[in-house]
Amino acid sequence: MNYQCEICHYIYEPENGDPESGVDPGTPFNELPGDWLCPRCGIDKSSFEMAGSDAKIPKGKDPLLIMVQGLTQGLWTIAGNGSYSVTRQIGRTFLEELKSKGFNFDDGEKSLESVRSYFIETHHLAGDLEYAFTGEEVDLKVKNCRFFPVCSQLENHGVLITTCPYTNTAAQAMEEATGYRFRINKEPNVFGHQIKLKKVSKV
């Protein structure tokens, strides 16, 4: 029986195994090592479910994500780093949505918790969104994101711009809370993304 990852929709097929992780072909899912992780997004076995005839199409192949990838690459080709000014509108749009639903943006901590609650607890778009304040910066770590396939493809093509909804919304949420603009610096991480928001100027 095949099993499918609920985060990135990778399908584990026993007949193929996972040789790169030392799992021989013919190994049933329930005999995988306890520390085995999804080879695509890094989530553990508890986030897999049986995949029958209704197995979901991997998110990286969805037409919507292909469109996002094409738009993002096009913006990067035209404007390079200047594309950030365009994609940050994503954050403004989400911020208005969160406000309309009563989320709190009174201070930095409440703002980032609102962003986390909306994307993780309400919509389950990633495994988790961790944040920490370090002086004038905010460190964000997105784990096991459902957009992992398309983000990985973009990074492989050298596209540094981010259409990441968490990143752009967090930046706008911090601006709302503090009255300062924040510069986004996104770096690829093993099974997610490490993001820094740096305070740069008064709004």
Short mmCIF file of C-alpha atoms in Angstrom, two decimals:
data_model
loop_
_atom_site.label_atom_id
_atom_site.label_comp_id
_atom_site.label_asym_id
_atom_site.label_seq_id
_atom_site.Cartn_x
_atom_site.Cartn_y
_atom_site.Cartn_z
CA MET A 1 0.00 0.00 0.00
CA ASN A 2 1.28 3.47 -0.91
CA TYR A 3 1.34 6.28 1.66
CA GLN A 4 1.23 10.01 0.93
CA CYS A 5 2.71 12.98 2.82
CA GLU A 6 0.03 15.45 3.84
CA ILE A 7 2.48 18.37 3.65
CA CYS A 8 4.12 18.05 0.22
CA HIS A 9 2.08 15.11 -1.21
CA TYR A 10 5.12 12.93 -1.82
CA ILE A 11 4.02 9.30 -2.27
CA TYR A 12 6.01 6.51 -0.62
CA GLU A 13 5.82 3.44 -2.84
CA PRO A 14 7.02 0.25 -1.09
CA GLU A 15 8.14 -1.35 -4.35
CA ASN A 16 10.60 1.52 -4.88
CA GLY A 17 11.58 2.09 -1.26
CA ASP A 18 13.81 5.09 -0.54
CA PRO A 19 17.37 3.99 -1.43
CA GLU A 20 18.84 7.46 -0.77
CA SER A 21 17.73 7.09 2.87
CA GLY A 22 18.86 3.47 3.09
CA VAL A 23 15.38 1.97 2.64
CA ASP A 24 15.44 -1.03 0.33
CA PRO A 25 12.81 -1.60 -2.38
CA GLY A 26 10.03 -3.81 -1.07
CA THR A 27 9.97 -2.21 2.41
CA PRO A 28 6.36 -1.69 3.60
CA PHE A 29 5.53 1.70 5.09
CA ASN A 30 4.94 0.24 8.56
CA GLU A 31 8.47 -1.21 8.52
CA LEU A 32 10.23 2.09 7.80
CA PRO A 33 12.77 3.11 10.47
CA GLY A 34 11.38 5.25 13.27
CA ASP A 35 13.60 8.18 12.29
CA TRP A 36 12.67 8.06 8.58
CA LEU A 37 11.61 11.43 7.14
CA CYS A 38 9.83 12.44 3.96
CA PRO A 39 12.61 12.82 1.36
CA ARG A 40 10.87 15.83 -0.17
CA CYS A 41 9.89 18.02 2.80
CA GLY A 42 11.35 16.37 5.90
CA ILE A 43 8.16 15.70 7.88
CA ASP A 44 8.02 12.48 9.94
CA LYS A 45 5.92 9.37 9.27
CA SER A 46 3.02 10.55 11.44
CA SER A 47 2.04 13.02 8.69
CA PHE A 48 1.55 10.28 6.08
CA GLU A 49 -1.77 8.67 5.22
CA MET A 50 -2.76 5.75 3.03
CA ALA A 51 -2.98 6.75 -0.63
CA GLY A 52 -5.65 4.89 -2.56
CA SER A 53 -7.12 5.71 -5.93
CA ASP A 54 -7.90 9.22 -4.65
CA ALA A 55 -4.25 10.12 -4.03
CA LYS A 56 -3.75 13.85 -4.25
CA ILE A 57 -1.69 15.38 -7.03
CA PRO A 58 1.61 16.73 -5.69
CA LYS A 59 1.24 20.44 -5.01
CA GLY A 60 4.29 21.25 -7.09
CA LYS A 61 2.35 20.14 -10.18
CA ASP A 62 -0.84 22.09 -9.49
CA PRO A 63 -1.65 24.67 -12.20
CA LEU A 64 -1.96 27.42 -9.57
CA LEU A 65 1.57 26.82 -8.28
CA ILE A 66 2.96 26.58 -11.81
CA MET A 67 1.36 29.98 -12.47
CA VAL A 68 2.93 31.39 -9.28
CA GLN A 69 6.31 30.05 -10.36
CA GLY A 70 5.98 31.60 -13.82
CA LEU A 71 4.87 34.99 -12.46
CA THR A 72 7.67 35.01 -9.90
CA GLN A 73 10.36 34.15 -12.44
CA GLY A 74 8.95 36.82 -14.78
CA LEU A 75 9.07 39.50 -12.09
CA TRP A 76 12.62 38.53 -11.18
CA THR A 77 13.71 38.70 -14.84
CA ILE A 78 12.23 42.18 -15.26
CA ALA A 79 13.01 43.82 -11.94
CA GLY A 80 15.42 41.64 -9.93
CA ASN A 81 15.47 42.75 -6.30
CA GLY A 82 13.04 45.53 -7.19
CA SER A 83 10.39 42.83 -7.43
CA TYR A 84 10.12 42.87 -3.65
CA SER A 85 8.12 46.09 -3.85
CA VAL A 86 5.57 44.23 -5.97
CA THR A 87 5.35 41.00 -4.01
CA ARG A 88 5.01 42.77 -0.66
CA GLN A 89 1.50 43.63 -1.82
CA ILE A 90 0.80 39.98 -0.99
CA GLY A 91 1.47 40.84 2.65
CA ARG A 92 -0.73 43.94 2.54
CA THR A 93 -3.60 41.92 1.09
CA PHE A 94 -3.29 39.20 3.73
CA LEU A 95 -2.98 41.81 6.48
CA GLU A 96 -6.33 43.31 5.52
CA GLU A 97 -7.83 39.80 5.51
CA LEU A 98 -6.49 39.09 9.01
CA LYS A 99 -7.76 42.44 10.28
CA SER A 100 -11.22 41.69 8.94
CA LYS A 101 -11.18 38.47 10.96
CA GLY A 102 -10.26 40.24 14.21
CA PHE A 103 -6.60 39.27 14.54
CA ASN A 104 -4.50 41.44 16.87
CA PHE A 105 -1.62 43.66 15.73
CA ASP A 106 -1.07 45.77 18.87
CA ASP A 107 2.62 44.84 19.18
CA GLY A 108 5.25 42.73 17.47
CA GLU A 109 4.64 39.59 19.50
CA LYS A 110 0.86 39.64 18.99
CA SER A 111 1.31 40.48 15.31
CA LEU A 112 3.53 37.49 14.58
CA GLU A 113 1.33 35.20 16.66
CA SER A 114 -1.63 36.36 14.56
CA VAL A 115 0.25 35.52 11.35
CA ARG A 116 1.20 32.12 12.77
CA SER A 117 -2.35 31.39 13.90
CA TYR A 118 -3.86 32.29 10.53
CA PHE A 119 -1.49 30.31 8.32
CA ILE A 120 -0.66 27.37 10.61
CA GLU A 121 -3.58 26.77 12.95
CA THR A 122 -6.42 27.96 10.72
CA HIS A 123 -5.24 26.97 7.24
CA HIS A 124 -2.47 24.38 7.93
CA LEU A 125 -0.25 25.69 5.14
CA ALA A 126 2.93 24.59 6.92
CA GLY A 127 4.05 22.38 9.77
CA ASP A 128 4.97 25.39 11.92
CA LEU A 129 6.08 29.01 11.86
CA GLU A 130 8.58 29.87 14.57
CA TYR A 131 9.70 33.42 15.35
CA ALA A 132 12.23 35.09 17.62
CA PHE A 133 13.21 38.71 18.23
CA THR A 134 16.94 39.52 18.08
CA GLY A 135 17.57 43.24 18.54
CA GLU A 136 16.39 45.10 15.45
CA GLU A 137 15.63 41.88 13.59
CA VAL A 138 13.02 39.14 13.61
CA ASP A 139 14.01 35.57 12.78
CA LEU A 140 11.30 33.47 11.16
CA LYS A 141 11.54 29.77 10.44
CA VAL A 142 8.90 28.12 8.25
CA LYS A 143 8.86 24.34 8.61
CA ASN A 144 7.38 21.82 6.20
CA CYS A 145 5.61 24.29 3.96
CA ARG A 146 3.00 23.11 1.47
CA PHE A 147 4.64 25.41 -1.10
CA PHE A 148 7.95 23.56 -0.68
CA PRO A 149 8.02 22.12 -4.25
CA VAL A 150 7.53 25.45 -6.02
CA CYS A 151 9.89 27.34 -3.66
CA SER A 152 12.59 24.74 -4.23
CA GLN A 153 12.21 25.03 -8.00
CA LEU A 154 12.51 28.82 -7.81
CA GLU A 155 15.63 28.64 -5.65
CA ASN A 156 17.18 26.09 -8.01
CA HIS A 157 16.73 28.66 -10.81
CA GLY A 158 18.43 31.38 -8.74
CA VAL A 159 15.22 33.33 -8.14
CA LEU A 160 15.77 35.09 -4.82
CA ILE A 161 12.51 37.02 -4.71
CA THR A 162 9.90 35.51 -2.43
CA THR A 163 6.17 35.27 -2.98
CA CYS A 164 6.08 33.53 0.40
CA PRO A 165 2.81 34.53 2.10
CA TYR A 166 4.24 34.07 5.61
CA THR A 167 7.23 36.30 4.93
CA ASN A 168 5.35 39.14 3.30
CA THR A 169 2.50 39.07 5.81
CA ALA A 170 4.89 38.98 8.77
CA ALA A 171 6.76 42.01 7.37
CA GLN A 172 3.53 43.97 6.97
CA ALA A 173 2.29 42.85 10.40
CA MET A 174 5.50 44.15 12.00
CA GLU A 175 5.13 47.42 10.09
CA GLU A 176 1.56 47.72 11.38
CA ALA A 177 2.70 47.07 14.96
CA THR A 178 5.86 49.19 15.05
CA GLY A 179 5.53 51.88 12.39
CA TYR A 180 8.80 50.74 10.78
CA ARG A 181 9.45 49.09 7.44
CA PHE A 182 11.23 45.75 7.50
CA ARG A 183 13.58 44.40 4.84
CA ILE A 184 13.08 40.73 3.94
CA ASN A 185 16.07 38.41 3.65
CA LYS A 186 15.12 34.84 2.80
CA GLU A 187 17.62 32.01 2.90
CA PRO A 188 16.91 28.39 1.95
CA ASN A 189 17.05 25.89 4.79
CA VAL A 190 17.03 22.09 4.75
CA PHE A 191 13.30 21.41 5.09
CA GLY A 192 11.89 24.90 5.22
CA HIS A 193 13.02 28.50 5.10
CA GLN A 194 14.99 30.77 7.38
CA ILE A 195 13.84 34.37 7.05
CA LYS A 196 15.14 37.57 8.61
CA LEU A 197 13.10 40.76 8.89
CA LYS A 198 15.33 43.75 9.55
CA LYS A 199 13.99 47.12 10.69
CA VAL A 200 15.15 49.74 8.17
CA SER A 201 13.17 52.97 8.31
CA LYS A 202 10.16 54.77 9.71
CA VAL A 203 7.01 54.39 7.64
#
